[in-house]
PDB file of C-alpha atoms in Angstrom:
ATOM      1  CA  UNK A   1      27.160  -6.840  61.559  1.00 55.00           C
ATOM      2  CA  UNK A   2      26.971  -3.194  60.564  1.00 67.00           C
ATOM      3  CA  UNK A   3      30.152  -3.156  58.499  1.00 69.00           C
ATOM      4  CA  UNK A   4      30.281  -0.218  56.098  1.00 80.00           C
ATOM      5  CA  UNK A   5      33.487  -0.690  54.170  1.00 77.00           C
ATOM      6  CA  UNK A   6      31.921  -2.489  51.181  1.00 79.00           C
ATOM      7  CA  UNK A   7      29.501   0.384  50.693  1.00 85.00           C
ATOM      8  CA  UNK A   8      32.322   2.901  51.116  1.00 84.00           C
ATOM      9  CA  UNK A   9      34.527   1.083  48.605  1.00 82.00           C
ATOM     10  CA  UNK A  10      31.669   1.217  46.085  1.00 85.00           C
ATOM     11  CA  UNK A  11      31.047   4.890  46.896  1.00 89.00           C
ATOM     12  CA  UNK A  12      34.685   5.803  46.166  1.00 85.00           C
ATOM     13  CA  UNK A  13      35.043   3.648  43.055  1.00 86.00           C
ATOM     14  CA  UNK A  14      37.419   1.049  44.448  1.00 84.00           C
ATOM     15  CA  UNK A  15      35.206  -1.834  43.297  1.00 81.00           C
ATOM     16  CA  UNK A  16      34.747  -0.417  39.770  1.00 82.00           C
ATOM     17  CA  UNK A  17      36.162  -2.736  37.138  1.00 75.00           C
ATOM     18  CA  UNK A  18      36.838  -5.657  39.453  1.00 77.00           C
ATOM     19  CA  UNK A  19      34.038  -7.887  38.177  1.00 75.00           C
ATOM     20  CA  UNK A  20      36.292  -9.417  35.479  1.00 75.00           C
ATOM     21  CA  UNK A  21      39.216 -10.217  37.786  1.00 75.00           C
ATOM     22  CA  UNK A  22      40.006 -13.920  38.166  1.00 78.00           C
ATOM     23  CA  UNK A  23      40.778 -13.523  41.859  1.00 78.00           C
ATOM     24  CA  UNK A  24      39.171 -10.932  44.075  1.00 79.00           C
ATOM     25  CA  UNK A  25      41.886  -8.529  45.270  1.00 80.00           C
ATOM     26  CA  UNK A  26      40.093  -8.286  48.608  1.00 78.00           C
ATOM     27  CA  UNK A  27      40.637 -11.995  49.340  1.00 80.00           C
ATOM     28  CA  UNK A  28      44.173 -11.367  50.558  1.00 84.00           C
ATOM     29  CA  UNK A  29      44.339  -7.580  50.825  1.00 87.00           C
ATOM     30  CA  UNK A  30      40.989  -6.409  52.155  1.00 85.00           C
ATOM     31  CA  UNK A  31      42.615  -4.931  55.274  1.00 90.00           C
ATOM     32  CA  UNK A  32      44.669  -2.490  53.182  1.00 92.00           C
ATOM     33  CA  UNK A  33      41.616  -1.324  51.232  1.00 89.00           C
ATOM     34  CA  UNK A  34      39.441  -1.158  54.332  1.00 89.00           C
ATOM     35  CA  UNK A  35      41.932   1.051  56.167  1.00 91.00           C
ATOM     36  CA  UNK A  36      42.526   3.244  53.111  1.00 93.00           C
ATOM     37  CA  UNK A  37      38.811   3.849  52.655  1.00 90.00           C
ATOM     38  CA  UNK A  38      38.289   4.772  56.291  1.00 89.00           C
ATOM     39  CA  UNK A  39      41.173   7.262  56.137  1.00 93.00           C
ATOM     40  CA  UNK A  40      39.587   8.770  53.013  1.00 92.00           C
ATOM     41  CA  UNK A  41      36.222   8.986  54.769  1.00 91.00           C
ATOM     42  CA  UNK A  42      37.904  10.865  57.642  1.00 93.00           C
ATOM     43  CA  UNK A  43      39.560  13.205  55.100  1.00 94.00           C
ATOM     44  CA  UNK A  44      42.955  11.899  56.118  1.00 95.00           C
ATOM     45  CA  UNK A  45      46.087  10.528  54.530  1.00 96.00           C
ATOM     46  CA  UNK A  46      46.898   6.832  54.722  1.00 95.00           C
ATOM     47  CA  UNK A  47      50.566   6.199  55.554  1.00 95.00           C
ATOM     48  CA  UNK A  48      52.223   2.868  54.825  1.00 93.00           C
ATOM     49  CA  UNK A  49      55.215   2.422  57.113  1.00 92.00           C
ATOM     50  CA  UNK A  50      57.762  -0.033  55.683  1.00 92.00           C
ATOM     51  CA  UNK A  51      61.325  -1.217  56.207  1.00 92.00           C
ATOM     52  CA  UNK A  52      63.721  -0.431  53.327  1.00 90.00           C
ATOM     53  CA  UNK A  53      65.616  -3.637  54.040  1.00 91.00           C
ATOM     54  CA  UNK A  54      62.656  -5.704  52.861  1.00 90.00           C
ATOM     55  CA  UNK A  55      61.547  -5.632  49.215  1.00 86.00           C
ATOM     56  CA  UNK A  56      57.987  -6.690  50.093  1.00 89.00           C
ATOM     57  CA  UNK A  57      56.287  -3.280  50.021  1.00 85.00           C
ATOM     58  CA  UNK A  58      58.628  -1.260  47.826  1.00 85.00           C
ATOM     59  CA  UNK A  59      61.527  -2.272  45.650  1.00 83.00           C
ATOM     60  CA  UNK A  60      63.214  -0.967  42.553  1.00 82.00           C
ATOM     61  CA  UNK A  61      64.733  -2.769  39.578  1.00 80.00           C
ATOM     62  CA  UNK A  62      66.364  -0.087  37.460  1.00 83.00           C
ATOM     63  CA  UNK A  63      63.624   2.382  36.571  1.00 86.00           C
ATOM     64  CA  UNK A  64      60.805  -0.005  37.452  1.00 87.00           C
ATOM     65  CA  UNK A  65      59.247   0.145  40.892  1.00 86.00           C
ATOM     66  CA  UNK A  66      57.797  -3.059  42.263  1.00 87.00           C
ATOM     67  CA  UNK A  67      56.508  -4.581  45.438  1.00 90.00           C
ATOM     68  CA  UNK A  68      53.156  -4.898  47.128  1.00 92.00           C
ATOM     69  CA  UNK A  69      52.444  -1.179  47.492  1.00 92.00           C
ATOM     70  CA  UNK A  70      52.579  -0.285  43.761  1.00 91.00           C
ATOM     71  CA  UNK A  71      50.497  -3.393  43.048  1.00 90.00           C
ATOM     72  CA  UNK A  72      47.792  -2.421  45.555  1.00 92.00           C
ATOM     73  CA  UNK A  73      47.812   1.208  44.441  1.00 93.00           C
ATOM     74  CA  UNK A  74      47.071   0.080  40.894  1.00 90.00           C
ATOM     75  CA  UNK A  75      43.569  -0.887  42.096  1.00 89.00           C
ATOM     76  CA  UNK A  76      42.796   2.546  43.520  1.00 93.00           C
ATOM     77  CA  UNK A  77      41.252   5.478  41.646  1.00 92.00           C
ATOM     78  CA  UNK A  78      43.689   8.387  41.170  1.00 93.00           C
ATOM     79  CA  UNK A  79      41.760  10.538  43.641  1.00 92.00           C
ATOM     80  CA  UNK A  80      42.462   8.005  46.392  1.00 94.00           C
ATOM     81  CA  UNK A  81      46.026   7.167  45.299  1.00 94.00           C
ATOM     82  CA  UNK A  82      46.861  10.808  46.009  1.00 94.00           C
ATOM     83  CA  UNK A  83      45.916  10.229  49.655  1.00 95.00           C
ATOM     84  CA  UNK A  84      48.229   7.230  50.153  1.00 96.00           C
ATOM     85  CA  UNK A  85      51.877   7.826  51.006  1.00 94.00           C
ATOM     86  CA  UNK A  86      54.692   5.591  52.140  1.00 93.00           C
ATOM     87  CA  UNK A  87      57.415   6.250  54.649  1.00 93.00           C
ATOM     88  CA  UNK A  88      60.313   3.975  55.497  1.00 93.00           C
ATOM     89  CA  UNK A  89      61.219   3.222  59.083  1.00 93.00           C
ATOM     90  CA  UNK A  90      64.697   4.488  58.250  1.00 94.00           C
ATOM     91  CA  UNK A  91      63.339   7.886  57.130  1.00 94.00           C
ATOM     92  CA  UNK A  92      61.164   8.111  60.231  1.00 94.00           C
ATOM     93  CA  UNK A  93      64.045   7.228  62.554  1.00 94.00           C
ATOM     94  CA  UNK A  94      66.319   9.793  60.849  1.00 94.00           C
ATOM     95  CA  UNK A  95      63.728  12.500  61.523  1.00 94.00           C
ATOM     96  CA  UNK A  96      63.218  11.416  65.120  1.00 94.00           C
ATOM     97  CA  UNK A  97      66.993  11.521  65.688  1.00 93.00           C
ATOM     98  CA  UNK A  98      66.998  15.235  64.845  1.00 94.00           C
ATOM     99  CA  UNK A  99      64.739  15.928  67.847  1.00 93.00           C
ATOM    100  CA  UNK A 100      66.701  16.074  71.121  1.00 92.00           C
ATOM    101  CA  UNK A 101      63.555  15.294  73.108  1.00 93.00           C
ATOM    102  CA  UNK A 102      63.661  11.729  71.734  1.00 90.00           C
ATOM    103  CA  UNK A 103      67.331  10.957  72.282  1.00 90.00           C
ATOM    104  CA  UNK A 104      66.489   9.036  75.460  1.00 91.00           C
ATOM    105  CA  UNK A 105      64.884   6.197  73.485  1.00 94.00           C
ATOM    106  CA  UNK A 106      65.604   6.421  69.748  1.00 93.00           C
ATOM    107  CA  UNK A 107      69.114   4.983  69.949  1.00 90.00           C
ATOM    108  CA  UNK A 108      67.829   1.967  71.876  1.00 92.00           C
ATOM    109  CA  UNK A 109      65.068   1.563  69.285  1.00 92.00           C
ATOM    110  CA  UNK A 110      67.657   1.596  66.466  1.00 92.00           C
ATOM    111  CA  UNK A 111      69.791  -0.987  68.235  1.00 91.00           C
ATOM    112  CA  UNK A 112      66.815  -3.246  68.942  1.00 91.00           C
ATOM    113  CA  UNK A 113      65.719  -3.222  65.299  1.00 89.00           C
ATOM    114  CA  UNK A 114      69.194  -3.469  63.780  1.00 91.00           C
ATOM    115  CA  UNK A 115      69.242   0.056  62.409  1.00 89.00           C
ATOM    116  CA  UNK A 116      72.491   1.255  63.920  1.00 79.00           C
TER     117      UNK A 116
END
């Protein structure tokens, strides 16, 4: 089918060390790795947008950070981890609110998504 992401994951070392895993990480999370590798290939930064109200992607228990994002990042080589960042919807909305050009819609967006 012409898919290249397996070759690209090998090229960038994402598949290194996975042969002894009981369950292939790509079974449930291949989309994350596929999108990360394509952003790397385009010399970009991969941004994970998440909602702070949900502990699924990022959560903290004292000093320990948990959630799906730290788990997935643990499978990436350091060179690629440096190109993955996360941004909460709340942080994004706060920045948008500082721009008067967006005041016509951002308050409705906040109301719709329970962020007011």
